[in-house]
PDB file of N, CA and C in Angstrom:
ATOM      1  N   MET A   7     102.626 218.595 -45.474  1.00  0.00           N
ATOM      2  CA  MET A   7     101.869 217.648 -44.695  1.00  0.00           C
ATOM      3  C   MET A   7     102.710 217.170 -43.513  1.00  0.00           C
ATOM      4  N   LEU A   8     102.158 217.176 -42.341  1.00  0.00           N
ATOM      5  CA  LEU A   8     102.846 216.757 -41.132  1.00  0.00           C
ATOM      6  C   LEU A   8     102.819 215.242 -41.024  1.00  0.00           C
ATOM      7  N   MET A   9     104.014 214.653 -40.916  1.00  0.00           N
ATOM      8  CA  MET A   9     104.115 213.210 -40.753  1.00  0.00           C
ATOM      9  C   MET A   9     104.179 212.888 -39.268  1.00  0.00           C
ATOM     10  N   LEU A  10     103.518 211.822 -38.870  1.00  0.00           N
ATOM     11  CA  LEU A  10     103.576 211.397 -37.485  1.00  0.00           C
ATOM     12  C   LEU A  10     104.873 210.640 -37.236  1.00  0.00           C
ATOM     13  N   PRO A  11     105.498 210.867 -36.090  1.00  0.00           N
ATOM     14  CA  PRO A  11     106.734 210.141 -35.796  1.00  0.00           C
ATOM     15  C   PRO A  11     106.467 208.648 -35.655  1.00  0.00           C
ATOM     16  N   ILE A  12     107.379 207.865 -36.168  1.00  0.00           N
ATOM     17  CA  ILE A  12     107.283 206.413 -36.028  1.00  0.00           C
ATOM     18  C   ILE A  12     108.048 205.991 -34.777  1.00  0.00           C
ATOM     19  N   VAL A  13     109.224 206.561 -34.609  1.00  0.00           N
ATOM     20  CA  VAL A  13     110.066 206.241 -33.462  1.00  0.00           C
ATOM     21  C   VAL A  13     110.986 207.429 -33.204  1.00  0.00           C
ATOM     22  N   LYS A  14     111.468 207.550 -31.970  1.00  0.00           N
ATOM     23  CA  LYS A  14     112.402 208.618 -31.662  1.00  0.00           C
ATOM     24  C   LYS A  14     113.514 208.105 -30.764  1.00  0.00           C
ATOM     25  N   GLN A  15     114.657 208.760 -30.847  1.00  0.00           N
ATOM     26  CA  GLN A  15     115.826 208.409 -30.048  1.00  0.00           C
ATOM     27  C   GLN A  15     116.259 209.634 -29.254  1.00  0.00           C
ATOM     28  N   LYS A  16     116.369 209.483 -27.953  1.00  0.00           N
ATOM     29  CA  LYS A  16     116.813 210.584 -27.111  1.00  0.00           C
ATOM     30  C   LYS A  16     118.337 210.716 -27.194  1.00  0.00           C
ATOM     31  N   CYS A  17     118.790 211.947 -27.411  1.00  0.00           N
ATOM     32  CA  CYS A  17     120.214 212.269 -27.458  1.00  0.00           C
ATOM     33  C   CYS A  17     120.515 213.316 -26.391  1.00  0.00           C
ATOM     34  N   VAL A  18     121.764 213.392 -25.993  1.00  0.00           N
ATOM     35  CA  VAL A  18     122.152 214.387 -25.002  1.00  0.00           C
ATOM     36  C   VAL A  18     123.238 215.286 -25.584  1.00  0.00           C
ATOM     37  N   GLU A  19     123.189 216.547 -25.171  1.00  0.00           N
ATOM     38  CA  GLU A  19     124.237 217.501 -25.505  1.00  0.00           C
ATOM     39  C   GLU A  19     124.979 217.813 -24.219  1.00  0.00           C
ATOM     40  N   ILE A  20     126.279 217.759 -24.285  1.00  0.00           N
ATOM     41  CA  ILE A  20     127.092 218.024 -23.107  1.00  0.00           C
ATOM     42  C   ILE A  20     128.004 219.197 -23.433  1.00  0.00           C
ATOM     43  N   ARG A  21     127.971 220.198 -22.569  1.00  0.00           N
ATOM     44  CA  ARG A  21     128.873 221.334 -22.765  1.00  0.00           C
ATOM     45  C   ARG A  21     129.443 221.758 -21.426  1.00  0.00           C
ATOM     46  N   GLN A  22     130.585 222.398 -21.499  1.00  0.00           N
ATOM     47  CA  GLN A  22     131.248 222.861 -20.286  1.00  0.00           C
ATOM     48  C   GLN A  22     131.196 224.374 -20.220  1.00  0.00           C
ATOM     49  N   GLU A  23     130.940 224.878 -19.031  1.00  0.00           N
ATOM     50  CA  GLU A  23     131.011 226.311 -18.773  1.00  0.00           C
ATOM     51  C   GLU A  23     132.118 226.526 -17.758  1.00  0.00           C
ATOM     52  N   ILE A  24     133.028 227.406 -18.092  1.00  0.00           N
ATOM     53  CA  ILE A  24     134.145 227.694 -17.193  1.00  0.00           C
ATOM     54  C   ILE A  24     133.999 229.122 -16.695  1.00  0.00           C
ATOM     55  N   HIS A  25     133.941 229.249 -15.386  1.00  0.00           N
ATOM     56  CA  HIS A  25     133.840 230.550 -14.734  1.00  0.00           C
ATOM     57  C   HIS A  25     135.123 230.781 -13.936  1.00  0.00           C
ATOM     58  N   TRP A  26     135.205 231.882 -13.246  1.00  0.00           N
ATOM     59  CA  TRP A  26     136.414 232.227 -12.504  1.00  0.00           C
ATOM     60  C   TRP A  26     136.827 231.147 -11.512  1.00  0.00           C
ATOM     61  N   THR A  27     135.866 230.614 -10.799  1.00  0.00           N
ATOM     62  CA  THR A  27     136.216 229.691  -9.721  1.00  0.00           C
ATOM     63  C   THR A  27     135.678 228.277  -9.900  1.00  0.00           C
ATOM     64  N   GLU A  28     135.007 228.035 -11.002  1.00  0.00           N
ATOM     65  CA  GLU A  28     134.425 226.702 -11.172  1.00  0.00           C
ATOM     66  C   GLU A  28     134.265 226.328 -12.637  1.00  0.00           C
ATOM     67  N   LYS A  29     134.171 225.041 -12.835  1.00  0.00           N
ATOM     68  CA  LYS A  29     133.860 224.499 -14.153  1.00  0.00           C
ATOM     69  C   LYS A  29     132.595 223.657 -13.979  1.00  0.00           C
ATOM     70  N   ARG A  30     131.587 223.952 -14.788  1.00  0.00           N
ATOM     71  CA  ARG A  30     130.334 223.217 -14.719  1.00  0.00           C
ATOM     72  C   ARG A  30     130.102 222.458 -16.009  1.00  0.00           C
ATOM     73  N   ILE A  31     129.538 221.282 -15.884  1.00  0.00           N
ATOM     74  CA  ILE A  31     129.134 220.494 -17.042  1.00  0.00           C
ATOM     75  C   ILE A  31     127.616 220.582 -17.125  1.00  0.00           C
ATOM     76  N   ILE A  32     127.150 221.095 -18.249  1.00  0.00           N
ATOM     77  CA  ILE A  32     125.714 221.285 -18.481  1.00  0.00           C
ATOM     78  C   ILE A  32     125.251 220.223 -19.484  1.00  0.00           C
ATOM     79  N   GLU A  33     124.193 219.525 -19.127  1.00  0.00           N
ATOM     80  CA  GLU A  33     123.663 218.491 -20.008  1.00  0.00           C
ATOM     81  C   GLU A  33     122.210 218.810 -20.345  1.00  0.00           C
ATOM     82  N   SER A  34     121.886 218.754 -21.628  1.00  0.00           N
ATOM     83  CA  SER A  34     120.503 218.927 -22.073  1.00  0.00           C
ATOM     84  C   SER A  34     120.187 217.799 -23.055  1.00  0.00           C
ATOM     85  N   SER A  35     118.932 217.649 -23.399  1.00  0.00           N
ATOM     86  CA  SER A  35     118.565 216.542 -24.282  1.00  0.00           C
ATOM     87  C   SER A  35     117.640 217.014 -25.405  1.00  0.00           C
ATOM     88  N   PHE A  36     117.587 216.210 -26.446  1.00  0.00           N
ATOM     89  CA  PHE A  36     116.687 216.416 -27.570  1.00  0.00           C
ATOM     90  C   PHE A  36     116.411 215.054 -28.187  1.00  0.00           C
ATOM     91  N   HIS A  37     115.456 214.979 -29.092  1.00  0.00           N
ATOM     92  CA  HIS A  37     115.124 213.720 -29.746  1.00  0.00           C
ATOM     93  C   HIS A  37     115.416 213.793 -31.243  1.00  0.00           C
ATOM     94  N   ILE A  38     115.916 212.691 -31.771  1.00  0.00           N
ATOM     95  CA  ILE A  38     115.952 212.485 -33.218  1.00  0.00           C
ATOM     96  C   ILE A  38     114.668 211.737 -33.530  1.00  0.00           C
ATOM     97  N   ILE A  39     113.863 212.288 -34.417  1.00  0.00           N
ATOM     98  CA  ILE A  39     112.552 211.725 -34.725  1.00  0.00           C
ATOM     99  C   ILE A  39     112.571 211.148 -36.139  1.00  0.00           C
ATOM    100  N   LEU A  40     112.108 209.930 -36.251  1.00  0.00           N
ATOM    101  CA  LEU A  40     112.052 209.244 -37.538  1.00  0.00           C
ATOM    102  C   LEU A  40     110.606 209.125 -37.979  1.00  0.00           C
ATOM    103  N   ASP A  41     110.335 209.570 -39.202  1.00  0.00           N
ATOM    104  CA  ASP A  41     109.041 209.278 -39.806  1.00  0.00           C
ATOM    105  C   ASP A  41     109.312 208.531 -41.106  1.00  0.00           C
ATOM    106  N   LYS A  42     108.293 208.323 -41.923  1.00  0.00           N
ATOM    107  CA  LYS A  42     108.470 207.480 -43.119  1.00  0.00           C
ATOM    108  C   LYS A  42     109.343 208.100 -44.201  1.00  0.00           C
ATOM    109  N   LYS A  43     109.587 209.407 -44.137  1.00  0.00           N
ATOM    110  CA  LYS A  43     110.329 210.074 -45.203  1.00  0.00           C
ATOM    111  C   LYS A  43     111.630 210.717 -44.763  1.00  0.00           C
ATOM    112  N   GLN A  44     111.809 210.950 -43.444  1.00  0.00           N
ATOM    113  CA  GLN A  44     112.958 211.735 -43.013  1.00  0.00           C
ATOM    114  C   GLN A  44     113.285 211.545 -41.541  1.00  0.00           C
ATOM    115  N   LEU A  45     114.470 212.020 -41.195  1.00  0.00           N
ATOM    116  CA  LEU A  45     114.857 212.161 -39.797  1.00  0.00           C
ATOM    117  C   LEU A  45     114.773 213.635 -39.450  1.00  0.00           C
ATOM    118  N   LEU A  46     114.220 213.937 -38.305  1.00  0.00           N
ATOM    119  CA  LEU A  46     114.158 215.314 -37.828  1.00  0.00           C
ATOM    120  C   LEU A  46     115.115 215.440 -36.644  1.00  0.00           C
ATOM    121  N   ILE A  47     116.089 216.332 -36.781  1.00  0.00           N
ATOM    122  CA  ILE A  47     117.062 216.578 -35.723  1.00  0.00           C
ATOM    123  C   ILE A  47     116.989 218.057 -35.405  1.00  0.00           C
ATOM    124  N   LYS A  48     116.366 218.373 -34.289  1.00  0.00           N
ATOM    125  CA  LYS A  48     116.097 219.764 -33.920  1.00  0.00           C
ATOM    126  C   LYS A  48     115.334 220.428 -35.065  1.00  0.00           C
ATOM    127  N   ASP A  49     115.920 221.425 -35.731  1.00  0.00           N
ATOM    128  CA  ASP A  49     115.236 222.111 -36.837  1.00  0.00           C
ATOM    129  C   ASP A  49     115.675 221.596 -38.210  1.00  0.00           C
ATOM    130  N   GLU A  50     116.451 220.547 -38.239  1.00  0.00           N
ATOM    131  CA  GLU A  50     116.998 220.014 -39.485  1.00  0.00           C
ATOM    132  C   GLU A  50     116.225 218.773 -39.930  1.00  0.00           C
ATOM    133  N   LYS A  51     115.990 218.680 -41.242  1.00  0.00           N
ATOM    134  CA  LYS A  51     115.323 217.519 -41.819  1.00  0.00           C
ATOM    135  C   LYS A  51     116.295 216.836 -42.767  1.00  0.00           C
ATOM    136  N   ILE A  52     116.476 215.524 -42.595  1.00  0.00           N
ATOM    137  CA  ILE A  52     117.352 214.754 -43.477  1.00  0.00           C
ATOM    138  C   ILE A  52     116.508 213.662 -44.122  1.00  0.00           C
ATOM    139  N   PRO A  53     116.343 213.707 -45.446  1.00  0.00           N
ATOM    140  CA  PRO A  53     115.550 212.672 -46.126  1.00  0.00           C
ATOM    141  C   PRO A  53     116.168 211.288 -45.933  1.00  0.00           C
ATOM    142  N   ILE A  54     115.327 210.279 -45.812  1.00  0.00           N
ATOM    143  CA  ILE A  54     115.785 208.897 -45.655  1.00  0.00           C
ATOM    144  C   ILE A  54     116.737 208.521 -46.794  1.00  0.00           C
ATOM    145  N   SER A  55     116.475 209.018 -47.990  1.00  0.00           N
ATOM    146  CA  SER A  55     117.306 208.681 -49.149  1.00  0.00           C
ATOM    147  C   SER A  55     118.745 209.185 -49.023  1.00  0.00           C
ATOM    148  N   LYS A  56     118.996 210.143 -48.141  1.00  0.00           N
ATOM    149  CA  LYS A  56     120.343 210.700 -47.942  1.00  0.00           C
ATOM    150  C   LYS A  56     121.100 209.998 -46.813  1.00  0.00           C
ATOM    151  N   ILE A  57     120.418 209.076 -46.109  1.00  0.00           N
ATOM    152  CA  ILE A  57     121.035 208.374 -44.987  1.00  0.00           C
ATOM    153  C   ILE A  57     121.450 206.976 -45.438  1.00  0.00           C
ATOM    154  N   LEU A  58     122.739 206.686 -45.288  1.00  0.00           N
ATOM    155  CA  LEU A  58     123.263 205.398 -45.711  1.00  0.00           C
ATOM    156  C   LEU A  58     123.120 204.330 -44.626  1.00  0.00           C
ATOM    157  N   ASP A  59     123.347 204.738 -43.375  1.00  0.00           N
ATOM    158  CA  ASP A  59     123.301 203.776 -42.276  1.00  0.00           C
ATOM    159  C   ASP A  59     123.257 204.525 -40.950  1.00  0.00           C
ATOM    160  N   ILE A  60     122.879 203.813 -39.900  1.00  0.00           N
ATOM    161  CA  ILE A  60     122.960 204.322 -38.537  1.00  0.00           C
ATOM    162  C   ILE A  60     123.603 203.218 -37.705  1.00  0.00           C
ATOM    163  N   SER A  61     124.614 203.586 -36.930  1.00  0.00           N
ATOM    164  CA  SER A  61     125.279 202.619 -36.063  1.00  0.00           C
ATOM    165  C   SER A  61     125.504 203.263 -34.701  1.00  0.00           C
ATOM    166  N   TYR A  62     125.989 202.461 -33.748  1.00  0.00           N
ATOM    167  CA  TYR A  62     126.234 203.020 -32.425  1.00  0.00           C
ATOM    168  C   TYR A  62     127.325 202.247 -31.701  1.00  0.00           C
ATOM    169  N   ARG A  63     127.825 202.871 -30.650  1.00  0.00           N
ATOM    170  CA  ARG A  63     128.816 202.238 -29.776  1.00  0.00           C
ATOM    171  C   ARG A  63     128.567 202.748 -28.364  1.00  0.00           C
ATOM    172  N   ILE A  64     128.473 201.810 -27.434  1.00  0.00           N
ATOM    173  CA  ILE A  64     128.350 202.174 -26.022  1.00  0.00           C
ATOM    174  C   ILE A  64     129.463 201.455 -25.277  1.00  0.00           C
ATOM    175  N   ASP A  65     130.306 202.220 -24.603  1.00  0.00           N
ATOM    176  CA  ASP A  65     131.403 201.661 -23.840  1.00  0.00           C
ATOM    177  C   ASP A  65     130.912 201.398 -22.418  1.00  0.00           C
ATOM    178  N   GLN A  66     130.663 200.150 -22.097  1.00  0.00           N
ATOM    179  CA  GLN A  66     130.108 199.792 -20.790  1.00  0.00           C
ATOM    180  C   GLN A  66     131.099 200.057 -19.653  1.00  0.00           C
ATOM    181  N   LYS A  67     132.397 200.059 -19.937  1.00  0.00           N
ATOM    182  CA  LYS A  67     133.403 200.271 -18.896  1.00  0.00           C
ATOM    183  C   LYS A  67     133.502 201.737 -18.494  1.00  0.00           C
ATOM    184  N   GLN A  68     133.429 202.625 -19.474  1.00  0.00           N
ATOM    185  CA  GLN A  68     133.643 204.058 -19.243  1.00  0.00           C
ATOM    186  C   GLN A  68     132.526 204.713 -18.450  1.00  0.00           C
ATOM    187  N   SER A  69     131.417 204.908 -19.076  1.00  0.00           N
ATOM    188  CA  SER A  69     130.276 205.570 -18.438  1.00  0.00           C
ATOM    189  C   SER A  69     129.013 205.156 -19.185  1.00  0.00           C
ATOM    190  N   SER A  70     127.951 205.806 -18.871  1.00  0.00           N
ATOM    191  CA  SER A  70     126.705 205.457 -19.539  1.00  0.00           C
ATOM    192  C   SER A  70     126.512 206.220 -20.848  1.00  0.00           C
ATOM    193  N   ILE A  71     127.501 207.004 -21.248  1.00  0.00           N
ATOM    194  CA  ILE A  71     127.411 207.747 -22.513  1.00  0.00           C
ATOM    195  C   ILE A  71     127.840 206.850 -23.666  1.00  0.00           C
ATOM    196  N   GLY A  72     127.047 206.865 -24.723  1.00  0.00           N
ATOM    197  CA  GLY A  72     127.389 206.147 -25.937  1.00  0.00           C
ATOM    198  C   GLY A  72     127.347 207.105 -27.111  1.00  0.00           C
ATOM    199  N   TYR A  73     127.583 206.560 -28.284  1.00  0.00           N
ATOM    200  CA  TYR A  73     127.641 207.380 -29.492  1.00  0.00           C
ATOM    201  C   TYR A  73     126.748 206.779 -30.565  1.00  0.00           C
ATOM    202  N   LEU A  74     125.905 207.597 -31.157  1.00  0.00           N
ATOM    203  CA  LEU A  74     125.070 207.210 -32.280  1.00  0.00           C
ATOM    204  C   LEU A  74     125.688 207.856 -33.516  1.00  0.00           C
ATOM    205  N   TYR A  75     125.994 207.040 -34.514  1.00  0.00           N
ATOM    206  CA  TYR A  75     126.625 207.533 -35.737  1.00  0.00           C
ATOM    207  C   TYR A  75     125.606 207.535 -36.870  1.00  0.00           C
ATOM    208  N   LEU A  76     125.387 208.691 -37.446  1.00  0.00           N
ATOM    209  CA  LEU A  76     124.475 208.855 -38.564  1.00  0.00           C
ATOM    210  C   LEU A  76     125.328 208.998 -39.830  1.00  0.00           C
ATOM    211  N   HIS A  77     125.340 207.958 -40.654  1.00  0.00           N
ATOM    212  CA  HIS A  77     126.144 207.933 -41.877  1.00  0.00           C
ATOM    213  C   HIS A  77     125.284 208.470 -43.021  1.00  0.00           C
ATOM    214  N   THR A  78     125.622 209.655 -43.521  1.00  0.00           N
ATOM    215  CA  THR A  78     124.859 210.261 -44.620  1.00  0.00           C
ATOM    216  C   THR A  78     125.735 210.401 -45.852  1.00  0.00           C
ATOM    217  N   ILE A  79     125.144 210.813 -46.948  1.00  0.00           N
ATOM    218  CA  ILE A  79     125.928 211.021 -48.169  1.00  0.00           C
ATOM    219  C   ILE A  79     126.875 212.222 -48.021  1.00  0.00           C
ATOM    220  N   HIS A  80     126.695 212.999 -46.970  1.00  0.00           N
ATOM    221  CA  HIS A  80     127.545 214.165 -46.717  1.00  0.00           C
ATOM    222  C   HIS A  80     128.591 213.912 -45.634  1.00  0.00           C
ATOM    223  N   GLY A  81     128.621 212.706 -45.079  1.00  0.00           N
ATOM    224  CA  GLY A  81     129.585 212.382 -44.035  1.00  0.00           C
ATOM    225  C   GLY A  81     128.895 211.759 -42.824  1.00  0.00           C
ATOM    226  N   VAL A  82     129.666 211.586 -41.767  1.00  0.00           N
ATOM    227  CA  VAL A  82     129.164 210.954 -40.547  1.00  0.00           C
ATOM    228  C   VAL A  82     128.937 212.008 -39.475  1.00  0.00           C
ATOM    229  N   ARG A  83     127.788 211.946 -38.837  1.00  0.00           N
ATOM    230  CA  ARG A  83     127.475 212.836 -37.705  1.00  0.00           C
ATOM    231  C   ARG A  83     127.384 211.985 -36.460  1.00  0.00           C
ATOM    232  N   THR A  84     127.872 212.517 -35.354  1.00  0.00           N
ATOM    233  CA  THR A  84     127.907 211.787 -34.092  1.00  0.00           C
ATOM    234  C   THR A  84     127.020 212.472 -33.061  1.00  0.00           C
ATOM    235  N   PHE A  85     126.259 211.662 -32.337  1.00  0.00           N
ATOM    236  CA  PHE A  85     125.380 212.159 -31.280  1.00  0.00           C
ATOM    237  C   PHE A  85     125.650 211.357 -30.007  1.00  0.00           C
ATOM    238  N   HIS A  86     125.592 212.021 -28.862  1.00  0.00           N
ATOM    239  CA  HIS A  86     125.728 211.341 -27.572  1.00  0.00           C
ATOM    240  C   HIS A  86     124.382 210.736 -27.186  1.00  0.00           C
ATOM    241  N   ILE A  87     124.422 209.516 -26.667  1.00  0.00           N
ATOM    242  CA  ILE A  87     123.192 208.843 -26.234  1.00  0.00           C
ATOM    243  C   ILE A  87     123.411 208.182 -24.874  1.00  0.00           C
ATOM    244  N   ARG A  88     122.331 207.974 -24.162  1.00  0.00           N
ATOM    245  CA  ARG A  88     122.351 207.219 -22.902  1.00  0.00           C
ATOM    246  C   ARG A  88     121.464 205.976 -22.995  1.00  0.00           C
ATOM    247  N   GLU A  89     120.583 205.931 -23.978  1.00  0.00           N
ATOM    248  CA  GLU A  89     119.629 204.830 -24.123  1.00  0.00           C
ATOM    249  C   GLU A  89     119.992 203.974 -25.333  1.00  0.00           C
ATOM    250  N   ASP A  90     119.761 202.696 -25.230  1.00  0.00           N
ATOM    251  CA  ASP A  90     120.064 201.751 -26.309  1.00  0.00           C
ATOM    252  C   ASP A  90     119.243 202.102 -27.559  1.00  0.00           C
ATOM    253  N   PRO A  91     119.907 202.314 -28.702  1.00  0.00           N
ATOM    254  CA  PRO A  91     119.200 202.706 -29.925  1.00  0.00           C
ATOM    255  C   PRO A  91     118.834 201.540 -30.844  1.00  0.00           C
ATOM    256  N   THR A  92     118.933 200.311 -30.369  1.00  0.00           N
ATOM    257  CA  THR A  92     118.707 199.146 -31.233  1.00  0.00           C
ATOM    258  C   THR A  92     117.353 199.190 -31.932  1.00  0.00           C
ATOM    259  N   TYR A  93     116.289 199.461 -31.206  1.00  0.00           N
ATOM    260  CA  TYR A  93     114.950 199.505 -31.805  1.00  0.00           C
ATOM    261  C   TYR A  93     114.854 200.622 -32.843  1.00  0.00           C
ATOM    262  N   PHE A  94     115.388 201.800 -32.513  1.00  0.00           N
ATOM    263  CA  PHE A  94     115.403 202.939 -33.437  1.00  0.00           C
ATOM    264  C   PHE A  94     116.100 202.551 -34.750  1.00  0.00           C
ATOM    265  N   ILE A  95     117.245 201.892 -34.645  1.00  0.00           N
ATOM    266  CA  ILE A  95     118.019 201.494 -35.831  1.00  0.00           C
ATOM    267  C   ILE A  95     117.271 200.432 -36.633  1.00  0.00           C
ATOM    268  N   GLU A  96     116.652 199.476 -35.962  1.00  0.00           N
ATOM    269  CA  GLU A  96     115.880 198.437 -36.658  1.00  0.00           C
ATOM    270  C   GLU A  96     114.754 199.049 -37.478  1.00  0.00           C
ATOM    271  N   ILE A  97     114.027 199.987 -36.883  1.00  0.00           N
ATOM    272  CA  ILE A  97     112.924 200.632 -37.595  1.00  0.00           C
ATOM    273  C   ILE A  97     113.461 201.449 -38.770  1.00  0.00           C
ATOM    274  N   PHE A  98     114.564 202.168 -38.564  1.00  0.00           N
ATOM    275  CA  PHE A  98     115.173 202.913 -39.674  1.00  0.00           C
ATOM    276  C   PHE A  98     115.498 201.969 -40.836  1.00  0.00           C
ATOM    277  N   LYS A  99     116.140 200.844 -40.540  1.00  0.00           N
ATOM    278  CA  LYS A  99     116.541 199.905 -41.604  1.00  0.00           C
ATOM    279  C   LYS A  99     115.334 199.329 -42.327  1.00  0.00           C
ATOM    280  N   LYS A 100     114.257 199.088 -41.597  1.00  0.00           N
ATOM    281  CA  LYS A 100     113.025 198.596 -42.224  1.00  0.00           C
ATOM    282  C   LYS A 100     112.461 199.654 -43.188  1.00  0.00           C
ATOM    283  N   ILE A 101     112.387 200.896 -42.730  1.00  0.00           N
ATOM    284  CA  ILE A 101     111.880 201.980 -43.574  1.00  0.00           C
ATOM    285  C   ILE A 101     112.791 202.177 -44.779  1.00  0.00           C
ATOM    286  N   ARG A 102     114.090 202.154 -44.531  1.00  0.00           N
ATOM    287  CA  ARG A 102     115.071 202.350 -45.616  1.00  0.00           C
ATOM    288  C   ARG A 102     114.911 201.270 -46.681  1.00  0.00           C
ATOM    289  N   SER A 103     114.748 200.013 -46.281  1.00  0.00           N
ATOM    290  CA  SER A 103     114.597 198.932 -47.261  1.00  0.00           C
ATOM    291  C   SER A 103     113.280 199.062 -48.024  1.00  0.00           C
ATOM    292  N   GLU A 104     112.206 199.495 -47.349  1.00  0.00           N
ATOM    293  CA  GLU A 104     110.930 199.724 -48.040  1.00  0.00           C
ATOM    294  C   GLU A 104     111.053 200.865 -49.040  1.00  0.00           C
ATOM    295  N   THR A 105     111.789 201.916 -48.666  1.00  0.00           N
ATOM    296  CA  THR A 105     112.005 203.069 -49.553  1.00  0.00           C
ATOM    297  C   THR A 105     112.759 202.634 -50.802  1.00  0.00           C
ATOM    298  N   GLU A 106     113.801 201.812 -50.619  1.00  0.00           N
ATOM    299  CA  GLU A 106     114.591 201.336 -51.754  1.00  0.00           C
ATOM    300  C   GLU A 106     113.761 200.408 -52.625  1.00  0.00           C
ATOM    301  N   GLN A 107     112.949 199.556 -52.007  1.00  0.00           N
ATOM    302  CA  GLN A 107     112.163 198.581 -52.745  1.00  0.00           C
ATOM    303  C   GLN A 107     111.053 199.230 -53.578  1.00  0.00           C
ATOM    304  N   TYR A 108     110.392 200.231 -52.991  1.00  0.00           N
ATOM    305  CA  TYR A 108     109.251 200.840 -53.680  1.00  0.00           C
ATOM    306  C   TYR A 108     109.559 202.216 -54.229  1.00  0.00           C
ATOM    307  N   GLY A 109     110.797 202.705 -53.950  1.00  0.00           N
ATOM    308  CA  GLY A 109     111.359 203.952 -54.320  1.00  0.00           C
ATOM    309  C   GLY A 109     110.714 204.913 -55.120  1.00  0.00           C
TER     310      GLY A 109
END
């Protein structure tokens, strides 16, 4: 059954290409999509029950790039972000608490 997304967070991928005479920085984007049962990251599905927390850090002095940390039972995954994830994290925590309560 297809679940409708509740909220999504835009992430960026940054990679460097080095050629003979130049170095280019290539940036692309994707969304982390949250529904009532899981997070969808590209082709990967992570059940809400496997996610312990989501946090972030944005260094206002450096640049507009920040870091979204996905704390799972398998470790921490880091994603680059440019947009404030506060709303995304609030909704995740609400869903997570409902999942634990009605489990």
